[in-house]
Amino acid sequence: MKNIIIIGAMAEEIEPLIKLGDFEKKSSNAFEYYVGIAGDHRLIVTVSKIGKVAMATCVQHFITLINNSSEFEEKEIELIINMGVAGAISNKLDQGDIVVADRLCQHDMDVTGLGYEVGLNPDFESVYFDANSEIIEKIKKVHDTMDTDYKLHIGTIASGDQFISSHEKKVFIEETFGAYACEMEGAALAQVAYTNGIDFLVIRAISDLADGEAPLSYVDFKSKAIVNLTELVEKYIF
Ligand code: ADE
């Protein structure tokens, strides 16, 4: 049995998924987590809290827990998934649509003062962390079998420790990184997964358009976006 770790930054991003299965609640250090079985996989579902540091801490904690704890007899981690909401950067995207990241970057990483490309962490070769294209194909196929009133997009997700709600920031993120959507954790998960040699999937539903209306539309639309997302992740995993 292989392990799949599923992380939301906020409880409401994973609670609908937990309700679908028979999960046992546990805790480890600061993290509460839920363990359940889906076919021949063990699911470990948890909440990181908001932002890149919180996500990185969470991902590494669970990799280490699985590797070291006798609770987990099988140590292999097949996939680390981040599910949640995002703001739309590209105008191809609408509220309720879903974006799967084919690559992720940190829009607030800036070592240009030392001559590096914007977004590049000088300790890495690229601004972007690439996702596994086979996993993306599989998600696309699952979506094709569903009758949905939203679209599935595959594109770049840009993460940063900022809630984006201005035209200027949105234009910067689109023009600089070619991003479809923005959020606050996915690239951190991608970096930690990459560093540990584990595949990752960042899948996000659009809650707002990352513009001046974003704070209000985020609050209004968040739960509807999570319904769409949970349905797709459920079909992918169960
Ligand atoms: N998550 C959902 N909407 C967002 C936004 N506009 N900026 C950053 N993260 C988000």
XYZ file of C-alpha atoms and ligand atoms in Angstrom:
248
model
C 0.000 0.000 0.000
C 1.392 3.370 -1.033
C 0.739 6.650 0.760
C -0.859 9.788 -0.679
C -0.586 12.980 1.378
C -3.346 15.533 0.776
C -2.939 19.033 2.203
C -5.212 22.061 2.287
C -4.030 25.375 3.693
C -7.361 25.876 5.484
C -9.670 23.345 7.137
C -12.572 24.175 4.800
C -10.459 23.100 1.830
C -10.217 19.475 3.012
C -13.296 19.013 5.249
C -15.665 18.093 2.362
C -13.190 15.395 1.267
C -12.910 13.979 4.805
C -16.692 13.689 4.952
C -16.660 11.361 1.919
C -14.710 8.561 3.560
C -14.065 6.702 6.756
C -11.145 8.589 8.279
C -9.447 8.214 11.632
C -8.397 11.484 13.280
C -4.894 11.646 14.746
C -2.335 14.261 15.689
C 1.395 14.766 15.438
C 3.162 17.831 16.847
C 1.089 20.854 15.817
C -0.774 18.954 13.094
C -4.075 17.121 13.216
C -4.458 14.645 10.387
C -6.891 12.081 9.065
C -5.965 8.627 7.844
C -8.182 6.627 5.511
C -7.976 3.994 2.804
C -8.894 4.512 -0.849
C -8.472 1.319 -2.893
C -4.838 0.305 -2.510
C -3.740 3.681 -1.150
C -3.500 5.109 2.308
C -4.618 8.748 2.418
C -3.102 11.113 4.939
C -5.115 14.338 4.912
C -4.111 17.442 6.817
C -4.154 21.248 7.064
C -0.926 23.226 6.711
C -2.190 26.719 7.629
C -1.747 29.669 5.288
C 1.456 30.647 3.482
C 4.589 29.111 2.007
C 6.477 28.574 5.272
C 3.507 26.817 6.876
C 3.093 24.581 3.832
C 6.786 23.707 3.606
C 6.867 22.838 7.317
C 3.782 20.657 6.948
C 4.956 18.735 3.880
C 8.365 17.963 5.385
C 6.772 16.997 8.702
C 4.543 14.376 7.089
C 7.298 12.979 4.876
C 9.444 12.522 7.992
C 6.531 11.083 10.011
C 5.778 8.457 7.366
C 9.452 7.564 7.072
C 10.074 7.281 10.809
C 6.850 6.260 12.537
C 5.899 2.620 13.102
C 2.298 3.713 12.429
C 3.248 3.640 8.750
C 4.474 0.191 7.842
C 4.692 1.052 4.161
C 6.941 4.050 3.680
C 6.517 4.839 0.000
C 4.844 8.179 -0.747
C 3.327 8.061 -4.220
C 2.022 11.582 -4.392
C 1.601 14.793 -2.405
C -1.509 16.750 -3.301
C -2.359 20.341 -2.484
C -6.027 21.182 -2.940
C -7.719 24.501 -2.276
C -8.837 27.776 -3.766
C -6.955 30.291 -5.913
C -7.382 33.687 -7.507
C -7.582 33.850 -11.314
C -4.681 35.635 -13.000
C -5.520 34.792 -16.617
C -8.798 36.146 -17.958
C -9.442 32.691 -19.481
C -10.466 31.562 -16.007
C -13.776 32.065 -14.261
C -14.940 31.571 -10.689
C -15.566 27.868 -10.065
C -13.121 26.727 -12.760
C -10.321 24.387 -11.745
C -6.617 24.799 -12.439
C -4.110 21.985 -12.304
C -0.544 23.297 -12.140
C 1.757 21.959 -14.828
C 4.429 24.092 -13.136
C 4.664 26.383 -10.131
C 6.746 29.385 -9.165
C 7.066 31.868 -6.311
C 5.995 35.298 -7.558
C 7.488 36.968 -4.468
C 10.960 35.391 -4.817
C 13.205 38.275 -5.877
C 17.004 38.094 -5.951
C 17.210 40.449 -8.933
C 19.394 42.733 -6.761
C 22.168 40.140 -7.206
C 21.535 39.840 -10.940
C 19.271 36.764 -10.911
C 16.121 36.337 -12.975
C 12.965 37.487 -11.188
C 11.346 34.553 -9.343
C 14.535 32.480 -9.306
C 15.863 31.086 -6.063
C 19.606 30.988 -6.907
C 19.924 27.561 -5.248
C 17.698 26.044 -7.950
C 18.083 25.777 -11.718
C 14.701 27.128 -12.707
C 12.056 29.613 -11.620
C 9.525 26.777 -12.049
C 8.946 23.359 -10.484
C 7.398 21.052 -13.107
C 4.614 18.652 -12.254
C 4.462 15.063 -13.556
C 2.655 15.185 -16.924
C 1.218 11.646 -16.543
C -0.627 12.673 -13.397
C -2.010 15.737 -15.180
C -3.202 13.559 -18.092
C -4.960 11.277 -15.621
C -6.799 14.206 -14.000
C -7.807 15.481 -17.457
C -9.243 12.077 -18.351
C -11.204 11.947 -15.098
C -12.637 15.400 -15.795
C -13.583 14.354 -19.352
C -15.841 11.653 -17.919
C -17.707 14.173 -15.774
C -20.561 16.446 -16.700
C -19.475 19.755 -15.131
C -20.543 23.388 -15.398
C -16.946 24.532 -14.938
C -13.780 24.256 -17.033
C -10.541 22.472 -16.206
C -7.378 24.425 -17.103
C -3.785 23.241 -17.078
C -1.246 26.007 -16.510
C 1.232 27.794 -14.296
C 0.297 28.563 -10.713
C 2.226 31.338 -8.962
C 2.421 31.275 -5.173
C 3.400 34.060 -2.791
C 2.765 35.242 0.738
C 0.244 37.806 -0.492
C -3.511 37.826 -1.110
C -3.661 39.327 -4.604
C -6.374 41.937 -4.983
C -5.026 44.600 -7.318
C -4.852 45.002 -11.065
C -1.148 45.955 -10.946
C -0.077 42.814 -9.047
C -2.226 40.651 -11.277
C -0.649 42.080 -14.444
C 2.842 41.647 -12.941
C 2.205 37.968 -12.135
C 0.693 37.230 -15.543
C 3.320 39.077 -17.573
C 6.321 37.914 -15.551
C 5.421 34.261 -14.985
C 2.681 33.473 -17.521
C 0.547 32.385 -14.571
C -3.060 31.251 -14.819
C -3.758 31.502 -11.095
C -2.285 32.668 -7.811
C -2.420 31.287 -4.304
C -0.203 31.168 -1.239
C 1.194 27.629 -0.815
C 1.418 25.446 -3.930
C 4.980 26.308 -4.965
C 6.219 25.575 -1.438
C 4.671 22.114 -1.595
C 6.197 21.614 -5.054
C 9.665 22.638 -3.848
C 9.608 20.336 -0.810
C 8.225 17.419 -2.849
C 10.900 17.994 -5.519
C 13.653 18.157 -2.894
C 12.467 14.801 -1.522
C 12.079 13.227 -4.989
C 8.296 12.793 -4.660
C 5.606 13.594 -7.265
C 3.167 16.395 -6.501
C -0.192 17.631 -7.729
C -1.435 21.153 -7.052
C -5.101 21.504 -7.915
C -7.069 24.630 -7.141
C -10.556 25.989 -7.747
C -10.997 29.661 -8.606
C -12.701 31.558 -5.792
C -12.044 35.118 -7.068
C -10.464 37.079 -9.890
C -7.559 38.480 -7.800
C -8.774 42.040 -8.476
C -10.287 44.836 -6.394
C -13.431 42.706 -5.888
C -11.398 39.701 -4.687
C -11.802 40.112 -0.901
C -15.615 40.054 -1.187
C -15.973 37.495 -3.966
C -13.455 35.197 -2.225
C -15.639 35.050 0.883
C -18.844 34.592 -1.162
C -17.595 31.981 -3.597
C -15.032 29.966 -1.651
C -17.336 27.116 -0.606
C -18.867 26.696 -4.087
C -15.359 26.463 -5.568
C -14.424 23.798 -3.009
C -17.491 21.722 -3.942
C -16.290 21.512 -7.574
C -12.764 20.727 -6.471
C -13.749 18.008 -4.006
C -15.853 16.264 -6.641
C -12.924 16.091 -9.060
C -10.344 15.037 -6.441
C -12.771 12.368 -5.167
C -13.150 10.913 -8.668
C -9.373 10.991 -9.125
C -8.553 9.269 -5.842
C -11.417 6.984 -4.846
N -6.428 32.271 -2.776
C -7.654 32.521 -3.268
N -7.713 33.738 -3.847
C -6.472 34.273 -3.733
C -5.900 35.515 -4.114
N -6.620 36.438 -4.741
N -4.603 35.728 -3.808
C -3.870 34.784 -3.150
N -4.373 33.604 -2.757
C -5.655 33.341 -3.033
